[in-house]
Coordinates of N, CA and C in Angstrom, one line a residue:
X1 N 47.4 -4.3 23.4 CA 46.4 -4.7 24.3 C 46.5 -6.1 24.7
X2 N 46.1 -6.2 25.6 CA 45.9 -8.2 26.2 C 44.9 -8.7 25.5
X3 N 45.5 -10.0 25.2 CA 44.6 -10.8 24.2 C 43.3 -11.2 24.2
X4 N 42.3 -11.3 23.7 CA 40.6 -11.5 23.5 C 40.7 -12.8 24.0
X5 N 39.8 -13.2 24.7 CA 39.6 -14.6 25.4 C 38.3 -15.6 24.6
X6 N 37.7 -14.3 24.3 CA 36.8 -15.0 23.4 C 36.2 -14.0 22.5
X7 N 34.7 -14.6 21.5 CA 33.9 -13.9 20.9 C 34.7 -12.9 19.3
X8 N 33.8 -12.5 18.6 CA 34.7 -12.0 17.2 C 34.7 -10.6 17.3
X9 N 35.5 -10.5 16.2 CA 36.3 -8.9 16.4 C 34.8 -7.9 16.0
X10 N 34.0 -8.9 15.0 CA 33.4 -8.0 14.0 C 31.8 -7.7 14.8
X11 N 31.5 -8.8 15.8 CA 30.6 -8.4 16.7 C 31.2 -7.8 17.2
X12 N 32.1 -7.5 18.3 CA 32.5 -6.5 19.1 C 32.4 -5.2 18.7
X13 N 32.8 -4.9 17.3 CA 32.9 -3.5 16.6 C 31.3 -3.3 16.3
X14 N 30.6 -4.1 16.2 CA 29.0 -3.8 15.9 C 28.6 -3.1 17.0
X15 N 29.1 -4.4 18.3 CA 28.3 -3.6 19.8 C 28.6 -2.1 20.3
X16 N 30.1 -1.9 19.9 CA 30.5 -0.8 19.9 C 30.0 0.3 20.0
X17 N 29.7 0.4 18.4 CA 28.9 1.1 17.4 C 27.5 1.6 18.2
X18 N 26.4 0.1 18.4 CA 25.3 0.6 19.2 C 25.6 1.3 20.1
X19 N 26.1 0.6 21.0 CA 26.4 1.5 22.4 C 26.6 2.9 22.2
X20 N 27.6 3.5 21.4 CA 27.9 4.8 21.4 C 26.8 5.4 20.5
X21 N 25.8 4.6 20.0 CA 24.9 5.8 19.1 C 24.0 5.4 20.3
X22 N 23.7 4.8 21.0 CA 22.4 4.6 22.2 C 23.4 6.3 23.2
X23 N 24.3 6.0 23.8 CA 24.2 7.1 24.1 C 24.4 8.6 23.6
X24 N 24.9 8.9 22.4 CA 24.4 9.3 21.5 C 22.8 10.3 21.1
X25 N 22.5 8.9 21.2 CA 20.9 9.9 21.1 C 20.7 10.2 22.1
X26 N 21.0 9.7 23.7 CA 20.5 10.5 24.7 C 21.0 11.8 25.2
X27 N 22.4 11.7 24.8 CA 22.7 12.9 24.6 C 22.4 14.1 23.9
X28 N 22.1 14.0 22.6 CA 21.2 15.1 21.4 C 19.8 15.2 22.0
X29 N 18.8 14.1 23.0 CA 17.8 14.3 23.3 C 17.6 15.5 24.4
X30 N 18.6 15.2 25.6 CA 19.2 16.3 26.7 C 19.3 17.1 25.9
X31 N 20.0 17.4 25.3 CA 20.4 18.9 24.7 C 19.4 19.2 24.2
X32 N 18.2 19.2 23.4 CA 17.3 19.3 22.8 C 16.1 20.0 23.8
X33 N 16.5 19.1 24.7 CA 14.8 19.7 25.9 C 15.5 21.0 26.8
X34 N 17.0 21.2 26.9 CA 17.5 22.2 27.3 C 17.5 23.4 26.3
X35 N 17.9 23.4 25.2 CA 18.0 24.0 24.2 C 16.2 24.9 23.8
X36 N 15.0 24.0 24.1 CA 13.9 24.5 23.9 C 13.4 25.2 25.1
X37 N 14.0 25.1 25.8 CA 13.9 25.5 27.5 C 13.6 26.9 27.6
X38 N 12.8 27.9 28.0 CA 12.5 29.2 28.0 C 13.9 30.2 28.5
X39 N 15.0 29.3 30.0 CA 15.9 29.7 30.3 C 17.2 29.9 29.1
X40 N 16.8 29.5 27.8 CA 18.0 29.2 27.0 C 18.4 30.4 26.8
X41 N 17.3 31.4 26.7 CA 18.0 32.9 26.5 C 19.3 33.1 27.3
X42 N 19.3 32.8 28.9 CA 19.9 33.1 29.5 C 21.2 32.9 29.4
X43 N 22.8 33.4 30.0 CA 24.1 33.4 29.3 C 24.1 31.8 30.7
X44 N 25.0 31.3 30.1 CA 26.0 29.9 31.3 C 26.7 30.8 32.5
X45 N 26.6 30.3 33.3 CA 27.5 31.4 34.4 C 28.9 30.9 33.9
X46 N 29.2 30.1 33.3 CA 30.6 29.5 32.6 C 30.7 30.3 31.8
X47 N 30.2 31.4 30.9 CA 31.0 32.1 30.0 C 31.9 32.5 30.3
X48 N 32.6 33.0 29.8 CA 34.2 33.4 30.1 C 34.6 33.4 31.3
X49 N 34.6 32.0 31.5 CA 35.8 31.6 32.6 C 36.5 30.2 32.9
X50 N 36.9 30.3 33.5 CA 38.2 29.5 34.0 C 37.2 28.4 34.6
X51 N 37.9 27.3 34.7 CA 37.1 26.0 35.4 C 38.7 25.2 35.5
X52 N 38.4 24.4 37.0 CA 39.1 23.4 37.4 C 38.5 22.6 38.4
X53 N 38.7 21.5 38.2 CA 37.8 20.4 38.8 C 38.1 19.0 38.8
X54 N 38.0 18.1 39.6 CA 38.0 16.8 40.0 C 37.1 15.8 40.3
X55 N 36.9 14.6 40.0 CA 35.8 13.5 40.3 C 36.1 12.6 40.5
X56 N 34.9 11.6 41.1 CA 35.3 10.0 40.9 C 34.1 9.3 39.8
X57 N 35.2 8.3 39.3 CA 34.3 8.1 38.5 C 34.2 6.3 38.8
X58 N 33.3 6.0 38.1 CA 33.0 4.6 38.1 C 32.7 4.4 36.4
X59 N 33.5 3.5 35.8 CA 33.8 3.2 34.5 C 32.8 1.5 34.4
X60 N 31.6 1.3 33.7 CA 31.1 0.0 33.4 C 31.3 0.1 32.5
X61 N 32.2 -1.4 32.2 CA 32.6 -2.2 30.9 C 31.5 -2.9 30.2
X62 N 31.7 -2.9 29.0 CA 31.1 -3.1 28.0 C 31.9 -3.8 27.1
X63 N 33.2 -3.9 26.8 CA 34.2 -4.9 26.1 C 34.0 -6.4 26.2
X64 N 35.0 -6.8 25.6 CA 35.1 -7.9 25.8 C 36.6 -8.8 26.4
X65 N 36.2 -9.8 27.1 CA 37.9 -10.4 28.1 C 37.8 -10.0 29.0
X66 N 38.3 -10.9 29.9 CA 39.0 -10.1 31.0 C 40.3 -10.0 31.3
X67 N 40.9 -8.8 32.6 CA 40.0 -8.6 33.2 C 39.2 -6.9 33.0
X68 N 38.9 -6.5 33.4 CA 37.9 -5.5 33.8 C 38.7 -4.2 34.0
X69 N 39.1 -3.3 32.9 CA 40.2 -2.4 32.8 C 39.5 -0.9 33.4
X70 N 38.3 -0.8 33.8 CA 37.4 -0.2 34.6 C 37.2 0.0 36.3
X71 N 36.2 0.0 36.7 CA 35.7 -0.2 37.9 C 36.1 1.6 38.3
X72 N 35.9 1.4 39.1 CA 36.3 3.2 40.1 C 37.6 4.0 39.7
X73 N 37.7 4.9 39.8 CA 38.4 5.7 38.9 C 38.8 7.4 39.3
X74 N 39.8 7.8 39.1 CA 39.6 9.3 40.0 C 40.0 10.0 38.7
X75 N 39.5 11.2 38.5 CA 40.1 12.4 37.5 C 40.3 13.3 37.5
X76 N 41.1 14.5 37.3 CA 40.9 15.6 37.1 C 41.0 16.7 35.9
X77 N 40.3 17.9 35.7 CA 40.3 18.6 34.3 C 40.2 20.4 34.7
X78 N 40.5 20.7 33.7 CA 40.4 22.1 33.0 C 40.2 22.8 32.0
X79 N 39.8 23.5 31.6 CA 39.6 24.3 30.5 C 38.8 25.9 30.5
X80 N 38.3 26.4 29.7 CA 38.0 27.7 29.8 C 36.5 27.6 28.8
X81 N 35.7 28.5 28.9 CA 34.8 28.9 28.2 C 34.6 29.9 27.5
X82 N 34.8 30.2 26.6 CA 34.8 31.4 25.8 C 33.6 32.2 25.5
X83 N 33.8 33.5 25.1 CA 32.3 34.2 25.3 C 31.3 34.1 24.4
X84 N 31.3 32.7 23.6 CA 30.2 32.5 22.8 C 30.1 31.0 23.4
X85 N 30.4 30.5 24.5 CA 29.9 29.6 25.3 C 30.9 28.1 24.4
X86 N 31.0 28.2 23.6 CA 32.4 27.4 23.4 C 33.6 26.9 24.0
X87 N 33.1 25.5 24.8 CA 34.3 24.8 26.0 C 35.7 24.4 25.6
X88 N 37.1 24.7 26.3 CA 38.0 23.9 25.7 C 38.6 23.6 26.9
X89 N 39.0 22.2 26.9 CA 39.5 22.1 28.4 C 40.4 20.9 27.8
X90 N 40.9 20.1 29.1 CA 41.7 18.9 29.2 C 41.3 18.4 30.4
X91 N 41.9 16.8 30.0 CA 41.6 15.9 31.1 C 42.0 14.9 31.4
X92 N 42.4 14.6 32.8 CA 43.5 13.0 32.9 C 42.3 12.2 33.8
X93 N 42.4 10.9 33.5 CA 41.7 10.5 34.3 C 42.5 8.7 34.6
X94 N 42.0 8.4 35.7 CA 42.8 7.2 36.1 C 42.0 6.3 36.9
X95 N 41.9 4.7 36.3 CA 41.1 3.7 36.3 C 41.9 2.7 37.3
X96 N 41.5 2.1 38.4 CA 42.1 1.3 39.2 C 41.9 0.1 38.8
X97 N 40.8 -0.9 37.8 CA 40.7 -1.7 36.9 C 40.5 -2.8 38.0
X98 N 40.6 -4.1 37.7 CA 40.0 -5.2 38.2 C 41.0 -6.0 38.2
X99 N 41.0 -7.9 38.2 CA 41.7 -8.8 38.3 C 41.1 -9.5 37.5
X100 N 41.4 -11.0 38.0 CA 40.8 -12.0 36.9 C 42.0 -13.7 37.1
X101 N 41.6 -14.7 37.7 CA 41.9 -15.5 38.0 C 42.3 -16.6 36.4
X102 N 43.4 -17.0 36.5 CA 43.1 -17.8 35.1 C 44.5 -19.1 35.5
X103 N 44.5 -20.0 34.9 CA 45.2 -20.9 34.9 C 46.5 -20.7 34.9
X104 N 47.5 -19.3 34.2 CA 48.9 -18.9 34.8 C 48.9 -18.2 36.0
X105 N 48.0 -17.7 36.3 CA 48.2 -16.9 38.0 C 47.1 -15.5 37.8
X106 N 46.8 -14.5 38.3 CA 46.1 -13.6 38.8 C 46.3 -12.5 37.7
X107 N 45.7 -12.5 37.1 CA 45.7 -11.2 35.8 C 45.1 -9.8 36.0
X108 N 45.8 -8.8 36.3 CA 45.0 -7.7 36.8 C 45.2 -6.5 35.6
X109 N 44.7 -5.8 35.2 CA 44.8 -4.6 34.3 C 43.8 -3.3 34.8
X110 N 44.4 -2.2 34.3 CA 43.8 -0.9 34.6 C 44.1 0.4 33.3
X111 N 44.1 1.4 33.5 CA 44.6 2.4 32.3 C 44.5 3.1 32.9
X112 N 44.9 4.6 32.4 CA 44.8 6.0 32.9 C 44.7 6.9 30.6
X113 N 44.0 7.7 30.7 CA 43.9 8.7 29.7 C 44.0 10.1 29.7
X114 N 44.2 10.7 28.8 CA 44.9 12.0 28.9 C 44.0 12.4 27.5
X115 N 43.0 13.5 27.7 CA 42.1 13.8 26.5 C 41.9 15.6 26.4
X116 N 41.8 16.1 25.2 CA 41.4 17.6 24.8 C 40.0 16.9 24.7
X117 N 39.4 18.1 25.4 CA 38.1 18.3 25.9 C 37.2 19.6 24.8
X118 N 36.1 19.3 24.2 CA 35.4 20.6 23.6 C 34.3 20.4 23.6
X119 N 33.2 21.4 24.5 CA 31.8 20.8 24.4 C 31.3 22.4 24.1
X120 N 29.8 22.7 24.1 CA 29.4 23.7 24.1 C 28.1 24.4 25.2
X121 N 28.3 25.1 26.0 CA 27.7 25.6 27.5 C 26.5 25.6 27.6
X122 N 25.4 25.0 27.9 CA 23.9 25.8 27.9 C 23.3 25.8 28.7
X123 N 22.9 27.1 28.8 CA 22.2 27.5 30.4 C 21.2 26.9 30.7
X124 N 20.5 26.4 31.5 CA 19.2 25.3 32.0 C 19.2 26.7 33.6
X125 N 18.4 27.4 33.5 CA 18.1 28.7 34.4 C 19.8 29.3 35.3
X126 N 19.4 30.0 36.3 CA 20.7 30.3 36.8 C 21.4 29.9 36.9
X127 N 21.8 28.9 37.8 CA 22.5 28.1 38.4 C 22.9 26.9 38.0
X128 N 22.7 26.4 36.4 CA 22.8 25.0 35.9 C 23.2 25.1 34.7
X129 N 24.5 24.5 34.3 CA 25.0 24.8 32.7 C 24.5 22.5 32.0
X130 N 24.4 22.6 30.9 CA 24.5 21.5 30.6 C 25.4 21.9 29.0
X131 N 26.4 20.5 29.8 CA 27.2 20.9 28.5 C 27.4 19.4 27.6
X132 N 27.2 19.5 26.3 CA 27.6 18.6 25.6 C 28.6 18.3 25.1
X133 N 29.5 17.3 25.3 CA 31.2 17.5 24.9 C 31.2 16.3 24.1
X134 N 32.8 16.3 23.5 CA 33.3 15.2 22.7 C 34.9 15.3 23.2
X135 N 35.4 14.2 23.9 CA 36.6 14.0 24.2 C 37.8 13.6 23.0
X136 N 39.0 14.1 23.3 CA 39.9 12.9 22.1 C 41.3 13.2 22.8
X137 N 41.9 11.9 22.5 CA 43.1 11.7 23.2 C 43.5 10.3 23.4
X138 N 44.2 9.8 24.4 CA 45.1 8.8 24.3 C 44.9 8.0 25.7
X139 N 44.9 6.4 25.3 CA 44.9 5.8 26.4 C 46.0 5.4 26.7
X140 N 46.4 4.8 27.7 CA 47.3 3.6 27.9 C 46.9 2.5 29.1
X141 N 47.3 1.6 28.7 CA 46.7 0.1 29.3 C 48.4 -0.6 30.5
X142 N 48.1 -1.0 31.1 CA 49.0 -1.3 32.1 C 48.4 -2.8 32.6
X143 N 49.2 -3.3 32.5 CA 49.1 -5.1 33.2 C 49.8 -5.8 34.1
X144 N 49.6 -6.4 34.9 CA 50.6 -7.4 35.8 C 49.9 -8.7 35.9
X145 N 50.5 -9.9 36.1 CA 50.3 -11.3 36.3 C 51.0 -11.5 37.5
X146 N 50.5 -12.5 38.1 CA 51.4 -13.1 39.5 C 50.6 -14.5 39.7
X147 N 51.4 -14.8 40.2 CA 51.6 -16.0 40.4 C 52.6 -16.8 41.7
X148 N 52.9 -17.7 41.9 CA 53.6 -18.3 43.2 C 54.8 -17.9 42.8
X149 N 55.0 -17.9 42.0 CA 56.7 -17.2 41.4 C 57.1 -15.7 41.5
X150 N 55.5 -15.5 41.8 CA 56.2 -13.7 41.7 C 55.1 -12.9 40.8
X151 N 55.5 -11.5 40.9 CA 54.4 -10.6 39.8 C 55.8 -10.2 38.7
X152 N 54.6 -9.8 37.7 CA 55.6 -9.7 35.9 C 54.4 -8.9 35.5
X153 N 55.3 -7.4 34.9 CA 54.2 -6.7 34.4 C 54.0 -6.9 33.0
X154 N 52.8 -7.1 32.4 CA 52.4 -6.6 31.1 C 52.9 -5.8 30.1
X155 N 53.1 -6.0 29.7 CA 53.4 -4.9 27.6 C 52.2 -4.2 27.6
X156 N 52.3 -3.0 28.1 CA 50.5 -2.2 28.0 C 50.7 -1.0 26.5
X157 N 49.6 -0.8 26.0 CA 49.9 -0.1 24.9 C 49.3 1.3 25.4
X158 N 49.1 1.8 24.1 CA 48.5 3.3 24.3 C 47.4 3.0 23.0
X159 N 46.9 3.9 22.8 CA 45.1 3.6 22.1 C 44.8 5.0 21.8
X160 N 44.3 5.4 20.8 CA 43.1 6.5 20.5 C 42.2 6.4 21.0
X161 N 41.5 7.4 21.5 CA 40.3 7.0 22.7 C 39.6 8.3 22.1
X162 N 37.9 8.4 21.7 CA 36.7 9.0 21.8 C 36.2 8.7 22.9
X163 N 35.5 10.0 23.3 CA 34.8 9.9 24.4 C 33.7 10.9 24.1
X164 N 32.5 10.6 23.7 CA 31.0 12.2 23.4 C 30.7 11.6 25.0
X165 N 30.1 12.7 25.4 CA 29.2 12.2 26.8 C 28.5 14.1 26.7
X166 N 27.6 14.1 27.9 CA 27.1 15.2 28.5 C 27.8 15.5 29.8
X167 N 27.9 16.8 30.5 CA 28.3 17.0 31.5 C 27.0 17.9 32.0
X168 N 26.6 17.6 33.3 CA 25.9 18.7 34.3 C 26.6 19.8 35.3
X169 N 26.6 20.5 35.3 CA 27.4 21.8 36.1 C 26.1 22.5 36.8
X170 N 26.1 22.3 38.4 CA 25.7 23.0 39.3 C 26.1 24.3 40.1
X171 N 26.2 24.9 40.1 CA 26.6 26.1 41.0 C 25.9 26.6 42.3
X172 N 26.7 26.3 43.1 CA 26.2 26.4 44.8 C 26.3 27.4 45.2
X173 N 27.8 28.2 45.1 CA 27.9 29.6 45.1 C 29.4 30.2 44.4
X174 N 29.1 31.4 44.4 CA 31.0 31.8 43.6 C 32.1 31.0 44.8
X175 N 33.1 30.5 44.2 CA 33.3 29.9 43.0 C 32.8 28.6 42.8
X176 N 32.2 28.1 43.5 CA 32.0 26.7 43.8 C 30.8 25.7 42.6
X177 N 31.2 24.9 42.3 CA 30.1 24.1 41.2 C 30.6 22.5 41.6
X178 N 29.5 21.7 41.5 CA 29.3 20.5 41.7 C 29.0 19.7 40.2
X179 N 29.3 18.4 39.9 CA 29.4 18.3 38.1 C 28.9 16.9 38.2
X180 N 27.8 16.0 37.0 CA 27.5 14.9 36.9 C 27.4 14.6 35.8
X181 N 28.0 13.4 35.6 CA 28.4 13.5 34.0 C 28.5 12.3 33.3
X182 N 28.2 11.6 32.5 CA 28.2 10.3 31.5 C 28.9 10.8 30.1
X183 N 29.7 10.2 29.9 CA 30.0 9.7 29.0 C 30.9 8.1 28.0
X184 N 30.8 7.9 27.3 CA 31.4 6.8 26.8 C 32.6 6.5 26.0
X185 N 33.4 5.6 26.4 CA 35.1 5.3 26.1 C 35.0 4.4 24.8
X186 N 35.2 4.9 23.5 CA 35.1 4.5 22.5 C 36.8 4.6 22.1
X187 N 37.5 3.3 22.6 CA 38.9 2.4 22.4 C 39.1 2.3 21.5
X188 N 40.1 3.2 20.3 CA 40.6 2.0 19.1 C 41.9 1.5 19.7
X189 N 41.5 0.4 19.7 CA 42.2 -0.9 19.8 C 41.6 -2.4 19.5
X190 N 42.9 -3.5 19.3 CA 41.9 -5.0 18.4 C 41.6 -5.3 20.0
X191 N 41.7 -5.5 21.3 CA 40.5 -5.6 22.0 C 39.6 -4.4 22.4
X192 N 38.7 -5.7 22.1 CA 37.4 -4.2 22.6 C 37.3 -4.0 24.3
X193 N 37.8 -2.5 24.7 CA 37.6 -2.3 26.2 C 37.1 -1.2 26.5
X194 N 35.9 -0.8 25.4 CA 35.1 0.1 25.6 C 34.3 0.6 26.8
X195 N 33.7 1.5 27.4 CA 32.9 1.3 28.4 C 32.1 2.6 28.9
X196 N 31.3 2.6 29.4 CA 30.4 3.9 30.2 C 30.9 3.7 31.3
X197 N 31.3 5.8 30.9 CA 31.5 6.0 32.6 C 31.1 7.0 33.2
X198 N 30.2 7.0 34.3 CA 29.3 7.8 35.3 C 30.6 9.0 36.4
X199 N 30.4 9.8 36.4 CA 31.4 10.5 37.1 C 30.4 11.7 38.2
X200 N 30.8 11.9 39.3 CA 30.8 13.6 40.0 C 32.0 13.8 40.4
X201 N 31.4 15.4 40.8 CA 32.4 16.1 41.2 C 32.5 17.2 41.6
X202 N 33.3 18.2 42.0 CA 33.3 19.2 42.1 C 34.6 20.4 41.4
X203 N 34.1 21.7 41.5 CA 35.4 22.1 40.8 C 34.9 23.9 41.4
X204 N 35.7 24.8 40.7 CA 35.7 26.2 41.1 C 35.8 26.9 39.8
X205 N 35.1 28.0 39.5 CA 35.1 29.0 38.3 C 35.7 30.2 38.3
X206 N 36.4 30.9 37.8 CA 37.1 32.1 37.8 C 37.4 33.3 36.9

């Protein structure tokens, strides 16, 4: 990863920590008021089937340094739902990241991740699945510098990456569903480039 500019490792790994149990509970809370929901009897229109789908996302940082390995973001995913509403899917997603002006020349960084997906389906009436997932998989970091002399890329690494978030699944009509979704990028790596990221979308069921 690119070097820390400032602040300690050991607060960073504190803030971490909150952040992902803040979202965390909001996520167990959602699930909770869906789960008590009168609709819960009802099955996910996601049971057994197929899903593919695309979004944009917008990634707010929460790390520390710059620059800003976030900002807007495009993805796409798939996986299947099994007939006890059990998600398994995958997912790439790709971060166009920020810049950052510093005394050798223009420092820009971004990533892209590649994660197995498993959440579990629950119906919120007809037409609405809410699903609770937990991402795992692999980042990679990508850098360039420039300067009057020219651009010079970065040594970017690759990273273990957690991701728990919720997803919302709307259904407009066969096959068609629309998706809104939070979850959070929990980086191991010694910089912290953690972040929330807000996503829609759309996708098709089968």
């Amino acid at each position: 990863m690119f070097p820390l500019r400032d602040g300690s490792q050991g607060l960073a790994r504190w803030s971490r920590i909150t952040n992902m149990n803040k979202l965390l509970v909001v996520a167990l809370a959602l699930c909770g008021v869906f789960a008590a929901a009168p609709a819960r009897a009802q099955e996910p229109f996601t049971r057994s089937t197929g899903q593919v789908g695309g979004q944009v996302m917008f990634g707010a940082y929460v790390g520390q340094g710059d620059p800003n390995p976030y900002g807007l973001g495009l993805g796409a995913n798939a996986g299947y739902t099994l007939d006890f509403d059990l998600y398994l899917g995958g997912r790439f997603d790709y971060f166009f990241g920020g810049d950052d002006d510093t005394l050798v020349g223009e420092v820009s960084s971004n990533f892209l991740d590649l994660m197995f997906v498993a959440g579990y389906d629950i119906a919120a009436g007809e037409s609405f699945v809410v699903r609770p997932q937990l991402g795992l998989g692999w980042l990679w970091t990508r850098g360039e510098i420039c300067s009057a002399n020219g651009c010079q890329d970065l040594d970017g690494d690759d990273e273990f990456n957690i991701a728990p978030g919720v997803r919302l699944l709307w259904r407009l009509f066969q096959p068609l569903y629309l998706t809104g979704e939070i979850s959070y990028n929990n980086v191991f790596a010694e910089r912290n480039v953690d972040g929330i990221v807000f996503a829609i979308g759309a996708g098709g069921f089968f």
